[in-house]
Short mmCIF file of C-alpha atoms in Angstrom, two decimals:
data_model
loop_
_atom_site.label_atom_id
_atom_site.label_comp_id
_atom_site.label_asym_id
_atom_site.label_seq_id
_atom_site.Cartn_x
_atom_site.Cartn_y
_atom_site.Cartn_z
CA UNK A 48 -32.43 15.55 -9.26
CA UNK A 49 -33.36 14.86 -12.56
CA UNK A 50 -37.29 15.70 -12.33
CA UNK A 51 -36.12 18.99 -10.52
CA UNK A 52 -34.13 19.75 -13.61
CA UNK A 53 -36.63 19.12 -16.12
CA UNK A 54 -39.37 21.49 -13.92
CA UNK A 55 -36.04 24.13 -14.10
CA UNK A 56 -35.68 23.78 -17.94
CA UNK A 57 -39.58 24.13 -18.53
CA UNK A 58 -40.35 26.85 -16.00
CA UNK A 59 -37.82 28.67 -17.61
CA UNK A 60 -39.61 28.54 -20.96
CA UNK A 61 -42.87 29.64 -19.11
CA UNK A 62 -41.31 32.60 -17.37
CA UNK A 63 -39.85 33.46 -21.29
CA UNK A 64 -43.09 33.64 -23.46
CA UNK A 65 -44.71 34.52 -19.79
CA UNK A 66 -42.95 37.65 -19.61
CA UNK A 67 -43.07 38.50 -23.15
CA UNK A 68 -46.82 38.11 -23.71
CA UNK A 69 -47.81 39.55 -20.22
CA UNK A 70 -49.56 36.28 -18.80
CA UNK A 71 -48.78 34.15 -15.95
CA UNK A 72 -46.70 31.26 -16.86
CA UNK A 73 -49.52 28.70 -15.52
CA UNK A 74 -50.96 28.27 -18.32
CA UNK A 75 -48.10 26.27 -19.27
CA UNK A 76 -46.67 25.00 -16.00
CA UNK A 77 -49.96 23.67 -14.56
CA UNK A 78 -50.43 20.98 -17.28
CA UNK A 79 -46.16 20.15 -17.67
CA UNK A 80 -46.56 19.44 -13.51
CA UNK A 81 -49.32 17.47 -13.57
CA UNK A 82 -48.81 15.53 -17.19
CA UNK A 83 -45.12 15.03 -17.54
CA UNK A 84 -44.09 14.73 -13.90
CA UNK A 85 -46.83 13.39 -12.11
CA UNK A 86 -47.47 16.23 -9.29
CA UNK A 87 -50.26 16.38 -7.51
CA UNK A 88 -52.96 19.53 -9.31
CA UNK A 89 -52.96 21.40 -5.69
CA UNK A 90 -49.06 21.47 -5.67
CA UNK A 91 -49.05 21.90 -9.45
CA UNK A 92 -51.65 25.30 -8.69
CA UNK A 93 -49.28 26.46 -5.89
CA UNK A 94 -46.50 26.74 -7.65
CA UNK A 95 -47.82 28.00 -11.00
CA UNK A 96 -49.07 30.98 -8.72
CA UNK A 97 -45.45 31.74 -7.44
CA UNK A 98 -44.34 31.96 -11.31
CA UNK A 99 -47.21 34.37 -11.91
CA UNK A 100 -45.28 36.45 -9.39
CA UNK A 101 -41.84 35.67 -10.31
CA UNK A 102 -42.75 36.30 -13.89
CA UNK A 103 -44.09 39.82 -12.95
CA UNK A 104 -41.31 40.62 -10.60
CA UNK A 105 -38.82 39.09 -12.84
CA UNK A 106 -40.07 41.43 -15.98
CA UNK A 107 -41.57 44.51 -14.30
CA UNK A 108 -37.86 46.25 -13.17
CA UNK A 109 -36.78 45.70 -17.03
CA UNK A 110 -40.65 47.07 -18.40
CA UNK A 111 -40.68 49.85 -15.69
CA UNK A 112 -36.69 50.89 -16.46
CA UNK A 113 -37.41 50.56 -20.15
CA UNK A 114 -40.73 52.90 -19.79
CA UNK A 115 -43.50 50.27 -21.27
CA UNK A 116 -45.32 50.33 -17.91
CA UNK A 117 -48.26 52.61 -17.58
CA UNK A 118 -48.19 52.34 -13.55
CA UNK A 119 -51.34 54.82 -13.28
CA UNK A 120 -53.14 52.97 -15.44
CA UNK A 121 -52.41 49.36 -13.50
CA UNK A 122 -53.22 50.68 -10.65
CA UNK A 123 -56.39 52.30 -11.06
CA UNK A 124 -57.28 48.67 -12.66
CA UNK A 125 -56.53 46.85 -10.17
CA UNK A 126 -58.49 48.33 -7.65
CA UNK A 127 -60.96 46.76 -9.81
CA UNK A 128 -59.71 43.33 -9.82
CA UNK A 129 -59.27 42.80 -5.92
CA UNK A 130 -62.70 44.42 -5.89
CA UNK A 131 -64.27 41.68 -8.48
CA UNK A 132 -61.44 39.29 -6.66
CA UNK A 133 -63.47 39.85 -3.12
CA UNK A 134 -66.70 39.62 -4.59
CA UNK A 135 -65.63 36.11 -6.38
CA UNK A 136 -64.64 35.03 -2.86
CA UNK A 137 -68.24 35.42 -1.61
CA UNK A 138 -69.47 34.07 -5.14
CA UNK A 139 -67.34 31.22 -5.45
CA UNK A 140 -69.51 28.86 -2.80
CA UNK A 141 -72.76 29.79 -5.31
CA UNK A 142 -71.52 29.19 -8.45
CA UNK A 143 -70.46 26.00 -10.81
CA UNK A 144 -66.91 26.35 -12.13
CA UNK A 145 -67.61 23.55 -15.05
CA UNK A 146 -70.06 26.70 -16.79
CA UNK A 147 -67.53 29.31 -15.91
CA UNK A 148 -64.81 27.36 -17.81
CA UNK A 149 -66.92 26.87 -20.74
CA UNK A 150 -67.85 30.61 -20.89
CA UNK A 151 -64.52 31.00 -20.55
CA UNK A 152 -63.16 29.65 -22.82
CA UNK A 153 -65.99 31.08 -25.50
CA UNK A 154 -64.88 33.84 -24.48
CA UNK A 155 -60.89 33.36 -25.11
CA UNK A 156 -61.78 31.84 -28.35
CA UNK A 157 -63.94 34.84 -29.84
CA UNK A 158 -61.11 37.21 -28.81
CA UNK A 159 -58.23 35.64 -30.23
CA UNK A 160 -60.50 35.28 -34.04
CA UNK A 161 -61.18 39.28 -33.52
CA UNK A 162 -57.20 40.13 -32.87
CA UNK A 163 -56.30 38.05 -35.79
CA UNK A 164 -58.76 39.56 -37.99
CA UNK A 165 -57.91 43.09 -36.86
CA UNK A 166 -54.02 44.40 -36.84
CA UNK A 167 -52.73 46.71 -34.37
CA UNK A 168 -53.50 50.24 -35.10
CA UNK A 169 -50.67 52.56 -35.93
CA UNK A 170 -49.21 55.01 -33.96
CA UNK A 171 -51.44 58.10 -36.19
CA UNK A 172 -54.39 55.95 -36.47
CA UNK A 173 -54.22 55.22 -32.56
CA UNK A 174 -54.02 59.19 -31.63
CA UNK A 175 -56.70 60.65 -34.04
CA UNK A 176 -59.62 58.48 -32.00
CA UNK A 177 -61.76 60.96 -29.79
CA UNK A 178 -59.97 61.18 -26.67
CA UNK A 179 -61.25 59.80 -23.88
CA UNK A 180 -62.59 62.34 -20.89
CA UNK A 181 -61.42 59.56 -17.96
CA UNK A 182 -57.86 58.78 -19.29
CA UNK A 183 -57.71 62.62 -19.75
CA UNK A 184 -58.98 63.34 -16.28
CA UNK A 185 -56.87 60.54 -14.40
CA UNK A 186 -53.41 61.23 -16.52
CA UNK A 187 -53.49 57.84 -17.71
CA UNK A 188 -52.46 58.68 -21.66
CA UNK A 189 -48.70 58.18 -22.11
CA UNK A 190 -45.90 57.06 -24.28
CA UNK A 191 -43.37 54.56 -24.97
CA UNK A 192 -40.26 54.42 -26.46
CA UNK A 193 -39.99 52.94 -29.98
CA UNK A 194 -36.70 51.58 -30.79
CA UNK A 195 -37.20 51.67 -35.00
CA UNK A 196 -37.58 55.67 -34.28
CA UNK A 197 -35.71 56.06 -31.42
CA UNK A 198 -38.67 58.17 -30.12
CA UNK A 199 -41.36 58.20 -27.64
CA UNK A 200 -44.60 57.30 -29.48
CA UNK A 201 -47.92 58.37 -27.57
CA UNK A 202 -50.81 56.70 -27.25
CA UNK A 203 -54.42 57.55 -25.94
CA UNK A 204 -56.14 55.09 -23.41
CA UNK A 205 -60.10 53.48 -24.94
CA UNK A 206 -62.87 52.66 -23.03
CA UNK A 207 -62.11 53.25 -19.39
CA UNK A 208 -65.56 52.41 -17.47
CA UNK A 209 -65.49 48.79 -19.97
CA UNK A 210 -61.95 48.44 -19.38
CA UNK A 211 -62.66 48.68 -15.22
CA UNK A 212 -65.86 46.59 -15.46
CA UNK A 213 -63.56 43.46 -17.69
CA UNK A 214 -60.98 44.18 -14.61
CA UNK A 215 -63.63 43.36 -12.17
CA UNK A 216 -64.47 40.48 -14.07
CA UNK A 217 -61.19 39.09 -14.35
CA UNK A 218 -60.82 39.32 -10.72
CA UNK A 219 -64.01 37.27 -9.99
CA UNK A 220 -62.93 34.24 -12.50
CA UNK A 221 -59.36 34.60 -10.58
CA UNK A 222 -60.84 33.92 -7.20
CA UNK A 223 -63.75 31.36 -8.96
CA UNK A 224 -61.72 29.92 -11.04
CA UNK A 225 -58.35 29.61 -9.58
CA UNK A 226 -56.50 30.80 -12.53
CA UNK A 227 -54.06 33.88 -13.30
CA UNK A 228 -55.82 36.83 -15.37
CA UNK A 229 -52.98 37.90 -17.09
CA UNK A 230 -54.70 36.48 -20.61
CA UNK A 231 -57.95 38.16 -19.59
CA UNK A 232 -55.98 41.50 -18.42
CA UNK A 233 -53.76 41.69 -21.97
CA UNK A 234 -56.55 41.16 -24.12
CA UNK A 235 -58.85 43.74 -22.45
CA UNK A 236 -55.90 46.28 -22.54
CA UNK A 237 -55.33 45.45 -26.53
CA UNK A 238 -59.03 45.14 -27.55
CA UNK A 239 -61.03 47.14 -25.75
CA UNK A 240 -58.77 49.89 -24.36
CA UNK A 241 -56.47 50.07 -27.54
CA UNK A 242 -53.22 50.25 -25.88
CA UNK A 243 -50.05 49.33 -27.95
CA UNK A 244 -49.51 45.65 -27.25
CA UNK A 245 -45.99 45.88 -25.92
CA UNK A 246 -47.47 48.43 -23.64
CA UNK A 247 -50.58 46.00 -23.05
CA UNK A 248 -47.85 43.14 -22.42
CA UNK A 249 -45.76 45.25 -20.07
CA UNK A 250 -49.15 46.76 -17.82
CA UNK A 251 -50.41 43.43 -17.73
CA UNK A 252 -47.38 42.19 -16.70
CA UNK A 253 -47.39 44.53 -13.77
CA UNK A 254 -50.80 43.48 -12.72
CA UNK A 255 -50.61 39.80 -12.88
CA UNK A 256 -48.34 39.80 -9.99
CA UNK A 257 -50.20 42.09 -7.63
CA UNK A 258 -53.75 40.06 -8.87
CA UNK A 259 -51.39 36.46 -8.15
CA UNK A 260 -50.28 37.59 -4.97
CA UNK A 261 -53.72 38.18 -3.10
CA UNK A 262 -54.05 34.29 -3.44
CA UNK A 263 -50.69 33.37 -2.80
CA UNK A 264 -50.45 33.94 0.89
CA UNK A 265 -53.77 31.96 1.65
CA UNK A 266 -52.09 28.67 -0.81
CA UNK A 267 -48.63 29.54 1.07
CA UNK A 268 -49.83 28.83 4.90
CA UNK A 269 -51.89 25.96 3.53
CA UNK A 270 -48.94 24.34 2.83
CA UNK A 271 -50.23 24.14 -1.30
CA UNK A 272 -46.71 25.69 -2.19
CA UNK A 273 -43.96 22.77 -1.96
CA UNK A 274 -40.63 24.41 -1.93
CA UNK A 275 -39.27 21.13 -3.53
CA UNK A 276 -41.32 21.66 -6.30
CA UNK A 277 -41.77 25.63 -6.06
CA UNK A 278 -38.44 26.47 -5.64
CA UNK A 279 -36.99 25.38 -8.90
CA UNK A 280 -40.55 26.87 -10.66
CA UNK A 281 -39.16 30.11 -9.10
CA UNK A 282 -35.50 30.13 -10.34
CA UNK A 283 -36.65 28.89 -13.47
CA UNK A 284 -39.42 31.45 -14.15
CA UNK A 285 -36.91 34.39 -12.64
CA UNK A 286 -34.13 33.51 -15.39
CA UNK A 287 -36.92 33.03 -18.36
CA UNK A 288 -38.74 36.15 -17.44
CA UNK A 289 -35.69 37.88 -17.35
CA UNK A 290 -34.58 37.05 -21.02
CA UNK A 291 -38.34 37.32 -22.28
CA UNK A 292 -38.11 41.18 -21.40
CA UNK A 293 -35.00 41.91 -22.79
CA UNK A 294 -36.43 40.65 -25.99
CA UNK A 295 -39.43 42.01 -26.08
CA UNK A 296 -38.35 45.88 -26.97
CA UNK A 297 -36.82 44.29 -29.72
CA UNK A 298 -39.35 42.48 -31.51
CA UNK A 299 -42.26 43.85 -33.58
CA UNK A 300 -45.74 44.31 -32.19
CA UNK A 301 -47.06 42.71 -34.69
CA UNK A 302 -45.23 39.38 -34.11
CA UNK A 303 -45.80 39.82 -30.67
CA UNK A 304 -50.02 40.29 -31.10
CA UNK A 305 -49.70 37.36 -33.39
CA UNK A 306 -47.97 35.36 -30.82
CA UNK A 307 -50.48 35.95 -27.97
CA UNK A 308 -53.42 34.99 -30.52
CA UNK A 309 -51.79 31.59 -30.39
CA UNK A 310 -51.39 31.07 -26.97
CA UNK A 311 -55.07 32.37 -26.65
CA UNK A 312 -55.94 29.60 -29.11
CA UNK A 313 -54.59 27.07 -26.72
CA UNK A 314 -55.62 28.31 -23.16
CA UNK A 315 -59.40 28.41 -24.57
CA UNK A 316 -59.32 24.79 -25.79
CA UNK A 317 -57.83 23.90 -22.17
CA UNK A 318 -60.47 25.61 -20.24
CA UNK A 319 -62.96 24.13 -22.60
CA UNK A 320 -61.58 20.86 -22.45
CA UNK A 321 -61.75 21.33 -17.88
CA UNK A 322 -65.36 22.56 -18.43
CA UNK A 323 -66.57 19.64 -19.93
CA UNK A 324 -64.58 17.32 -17.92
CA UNK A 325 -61.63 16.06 -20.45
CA UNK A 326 -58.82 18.09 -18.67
CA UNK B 828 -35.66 60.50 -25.95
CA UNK B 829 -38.06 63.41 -25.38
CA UNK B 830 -41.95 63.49 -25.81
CA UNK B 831 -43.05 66.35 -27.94
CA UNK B 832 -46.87 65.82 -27.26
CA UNK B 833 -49.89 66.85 -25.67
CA UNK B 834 -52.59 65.58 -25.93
CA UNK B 835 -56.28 64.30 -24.28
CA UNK B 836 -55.67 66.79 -21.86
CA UNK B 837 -52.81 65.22 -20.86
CA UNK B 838 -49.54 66.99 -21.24
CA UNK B 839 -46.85 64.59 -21.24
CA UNK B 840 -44.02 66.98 -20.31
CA UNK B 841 -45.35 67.93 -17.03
CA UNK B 842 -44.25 64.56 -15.03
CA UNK B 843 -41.96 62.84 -17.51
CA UNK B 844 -38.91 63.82 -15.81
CA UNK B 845 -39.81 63.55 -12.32
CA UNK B 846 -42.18 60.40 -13.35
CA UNK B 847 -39.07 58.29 -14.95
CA UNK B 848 -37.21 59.02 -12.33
CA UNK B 849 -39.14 57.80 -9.61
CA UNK B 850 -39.41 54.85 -11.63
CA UNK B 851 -35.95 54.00 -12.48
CA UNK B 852 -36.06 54.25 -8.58
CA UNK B 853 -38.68 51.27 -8.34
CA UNK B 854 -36.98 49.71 -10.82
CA UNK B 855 -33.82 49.16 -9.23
CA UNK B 856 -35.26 48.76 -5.54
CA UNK B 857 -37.38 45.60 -7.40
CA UNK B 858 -34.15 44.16 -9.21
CA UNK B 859 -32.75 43.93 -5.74
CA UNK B 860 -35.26 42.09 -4.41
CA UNK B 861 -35.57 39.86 -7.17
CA UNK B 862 -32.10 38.92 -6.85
CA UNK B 863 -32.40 38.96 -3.23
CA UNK B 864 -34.90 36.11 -3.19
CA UNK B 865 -33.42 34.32 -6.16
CA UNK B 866 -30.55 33.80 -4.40
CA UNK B 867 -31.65 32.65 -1.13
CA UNK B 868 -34.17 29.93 -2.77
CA UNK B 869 -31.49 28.94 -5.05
CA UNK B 870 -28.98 28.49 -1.75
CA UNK B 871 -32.36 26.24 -0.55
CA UNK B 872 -32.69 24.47 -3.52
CA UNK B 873 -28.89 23.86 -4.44
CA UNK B 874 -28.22 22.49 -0.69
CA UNK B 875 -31.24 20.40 -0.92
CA UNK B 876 -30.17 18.40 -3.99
CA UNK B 877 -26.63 18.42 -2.62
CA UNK B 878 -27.71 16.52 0.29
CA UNK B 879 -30.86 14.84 -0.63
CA UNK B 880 -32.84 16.58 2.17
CA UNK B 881 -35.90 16.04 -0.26
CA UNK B 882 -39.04 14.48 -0.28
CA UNK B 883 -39.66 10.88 -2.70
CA UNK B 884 -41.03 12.61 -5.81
CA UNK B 885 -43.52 9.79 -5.15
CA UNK B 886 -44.71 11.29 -2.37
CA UNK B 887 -45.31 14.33 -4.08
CA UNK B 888 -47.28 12.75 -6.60
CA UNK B 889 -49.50 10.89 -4.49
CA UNK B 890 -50.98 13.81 -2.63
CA UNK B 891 -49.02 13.39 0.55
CA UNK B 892 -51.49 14.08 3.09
CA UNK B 893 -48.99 12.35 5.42
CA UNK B 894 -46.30 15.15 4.74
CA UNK B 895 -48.47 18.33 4.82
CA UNK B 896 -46.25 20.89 6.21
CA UNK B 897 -47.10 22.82 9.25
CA UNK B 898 -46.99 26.10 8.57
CA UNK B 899 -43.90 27.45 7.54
CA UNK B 900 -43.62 30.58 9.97
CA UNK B 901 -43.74 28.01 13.13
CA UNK B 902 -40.70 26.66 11.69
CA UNK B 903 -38.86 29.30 10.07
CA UNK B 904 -36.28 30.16 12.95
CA UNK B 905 -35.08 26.97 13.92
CA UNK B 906 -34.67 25.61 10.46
CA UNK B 907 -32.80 28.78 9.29
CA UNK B 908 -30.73 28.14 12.49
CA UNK B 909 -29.99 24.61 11.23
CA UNK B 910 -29.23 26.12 7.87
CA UNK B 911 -31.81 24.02 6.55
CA UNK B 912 -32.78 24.00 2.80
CA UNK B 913 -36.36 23.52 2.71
CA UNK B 914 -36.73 26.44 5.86
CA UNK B 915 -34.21 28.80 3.01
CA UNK B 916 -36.67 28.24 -0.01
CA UNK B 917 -39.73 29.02 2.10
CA UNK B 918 -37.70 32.30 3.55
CA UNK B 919 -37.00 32.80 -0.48
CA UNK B 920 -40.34 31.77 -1.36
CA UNK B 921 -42.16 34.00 1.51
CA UNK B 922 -39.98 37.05 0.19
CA UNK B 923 -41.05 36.69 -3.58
CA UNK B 924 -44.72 36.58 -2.87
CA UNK B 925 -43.94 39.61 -0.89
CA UNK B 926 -42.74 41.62 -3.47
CA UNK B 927 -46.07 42.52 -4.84
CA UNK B 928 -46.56 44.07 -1.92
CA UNK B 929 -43.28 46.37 -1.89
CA UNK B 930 -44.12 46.99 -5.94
CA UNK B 931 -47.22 49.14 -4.21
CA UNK B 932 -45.86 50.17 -1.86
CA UNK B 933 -43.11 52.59 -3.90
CA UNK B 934 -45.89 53.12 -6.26
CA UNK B 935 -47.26 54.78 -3.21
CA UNK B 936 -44.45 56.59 -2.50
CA UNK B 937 -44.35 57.39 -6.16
CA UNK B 938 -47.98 59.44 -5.91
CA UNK B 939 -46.80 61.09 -2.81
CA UNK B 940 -43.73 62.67 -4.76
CA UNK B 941 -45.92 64.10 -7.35
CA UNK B 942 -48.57 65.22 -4.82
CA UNK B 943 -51.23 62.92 -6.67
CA UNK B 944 -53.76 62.54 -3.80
CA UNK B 945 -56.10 59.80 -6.19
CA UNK B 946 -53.84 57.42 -6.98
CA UNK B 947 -52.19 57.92 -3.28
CA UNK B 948 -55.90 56.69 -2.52
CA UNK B 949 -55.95 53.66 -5.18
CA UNK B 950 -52.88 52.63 -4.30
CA UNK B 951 -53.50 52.03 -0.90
CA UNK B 952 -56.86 50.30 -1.11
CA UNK B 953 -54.48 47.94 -3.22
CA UNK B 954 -52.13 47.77 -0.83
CA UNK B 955 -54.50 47.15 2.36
CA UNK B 956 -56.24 44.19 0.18
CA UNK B 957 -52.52 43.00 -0.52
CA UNK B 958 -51.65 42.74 2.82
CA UNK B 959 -54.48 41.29 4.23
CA UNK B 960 -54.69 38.75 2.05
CA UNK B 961 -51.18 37.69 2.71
CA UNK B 962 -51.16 37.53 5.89
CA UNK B 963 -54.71 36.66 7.21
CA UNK B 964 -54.14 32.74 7.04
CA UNK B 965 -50.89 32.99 8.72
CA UNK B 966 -51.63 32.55 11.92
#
């Protein structure tokens, strides 16, 4: 009873910052299974991949209602991460996951130093860049509503053939790597395709759950996803997620940016630390 | 709150209204099933602690190679018959990793109200992946 409280109390802290940030919340739940309760890593797995999901369905009615989810845009990237998430399937018996964590984590690490360095363009600054001829072509410019202005405040959409080839990626090192992309997805949105970060937060948020979901059904009839230790994950995650996107209209972007650069911090010194064994 | 640009090419006025409300649409339809599920793994979960129907957490530690469940479809009848908590949270649990799949589905529906025969396209490619995936170790 006890244990199944404690997994409630944390899983509703991972489906909070989950929500708000736009990332799975396995990034925290994996290691407070395994650590502080004991659980075995392929139960641990299987239920951090039903809070991916509960954290995007949890948070996607609020972002969709509120208008921070560009839908076109999610879904013409994730036809490029079950692409790159079927081609990591047929990869994954080739290729050592100890390198791919390292890179990984390189990787994580070098992004979060550029977002701190660089703060999130304004509104102006974000609309006078050349337009791009894709986003233009496929509708996927849009708005979203500010709250300080009480206005919609537009915003043009970088980068689309990088943005799709990152997507791909991230959908390889889901299926390789066994983890949710939603860190990947957020900071390719933000960096490279220049979208607001709420807006980053709220697409990604969309995503992770449709990305999470093309694994969960294989883990599910495995028998990987333990109701007894799922089930409180899930009601957990759903009441978290819930709060973290009522909050985050409310908060500033920058905050919010600054936020996710910390959490970046830490999942790139955990993959780093799996890669070279220390997990 | 009403958009006042155009730009890229892209003028925001043409779908706004139609586009927001379509969405409010998916919104609501996914609150549902959110709650839906909640609910019935919460039932599960609640009736499970109430009468210890649970597994040693030692067990679940260990690996429990012993207690590897059969797959939960095989089961799901009888146990919901015997009102049986573990059989609820997998119904619950089932229904959540579902609703992906429903997300797509009205953004489907979405593209056929505005007549947007790409994303009708991209959409379903998601969709077909979605549901293949989900359902291919099942049986």
């Amino acid at each position: 009873m006890i244990i199944s409280l404690g997994i409630l109390a944390i899983s509703i802290f991972a489906g909070f910052f989950g929500a708000l940030l736009g990332l799975g919340g396995g990034v925290m739940l994996v290691p407070a299974l395994t650590l502080l309760f004991g659980i075995d890593i392929r139960y641990a797995i299987g239920a951090s991949i039903v809070s991916v999901i509960a954290t995007s369905s949890g948070a996607a009615a609020a972002y969709l209602r509120d208008g921070f989810t560009n839908i076109r845009l999610a879904i013409f990237l994730e036809v490029a991460t079950t692409l790159g998430a079927l081609v990591g399937v047929v990869l994954s018996s080739y290729l050592k996951s100890d390198v791919l964590f390292v890179l990984f984590s390189l990787l994580l690490l070098h992004s979060a130093y550029k977002m701190w360095r660089s703060d999130e363009p304004g509104a102006e600054d974000q609309i006078k860049r050349s337009p791009s001829r894709w986003a233009a072509k496929l509708g996927l410019n849009s708005q979203y509503p500010d709250r300080a202005s009480a206005s919609e405040v537009p915003y043009l959409v970088h980068e689309i053939p990088i943005g799709f080839l990152i997507m791909f990626g991230a959908g390889i090192l889901s299926a390789l790597l066994g983890i949710g992309s939603g860190v990947l997805k957020v900071m390719a949105l933000d960096s490279v395709m220049k979208l607001p970060i709420k807006v980053s937060a709220a697409t990604s948020n969309f995503m992770i759950g449709v990305t999470a979901a093309t694994s969960a059904g294989a883990f599910f009839w495995r028998g990987d996803i333990i109701p007894q230790v799922a089930a409180p994950v899930a009601i957990g995650v759903l009441i978290g997620a819930h709060w973290g996107a009522k909050l985050m209209p409310r908060i500033s972007g920058q905050i919010l940016r600054r936020t996710f650069v910390f959490v970046l911090v830490l999942i790139g010194v955990q993959m780093a630390l799996r890669g070279v064994g220390l997990e | 709150m009403e958009s006042k640009w155009r730009f890229g090419g892209w003028d925001l006025n043409k779908f706004n209204n139609k586009f927001s409300q379509i969405e409010e649409t998916i919104s609501s339809v996914l609150r549902i099933g959110v709650y839906v599920c909640g609910l019935i793994i919460t039932a599960g979960w609640v009736l499970g602690l109430c009468y210890g129907k649970f597994y040693a957490w030692s067990e679940l530690q260990s690996g429990f190679e012993s207690l590897r469940l059969e797959p939960p479809l095989n089961s799901l009848l009888q146990g919901l018959l015997q009102f049986d908590p573990n059989t609820l949270m997998n119904l619950g649990l089932m229904a959540l990793i579902g609703l992906p799949m429903i997300r797509v589905g009205a953004t489907i529906w979405l593209f056929v109200r505005l007549k947007d025969y790409l994303f009708i396209l991209l959409a379903t490619w998601v969709l077909i992946v979605l549901v293949f995936s989900y359902w291919y170790k099942a049986f």
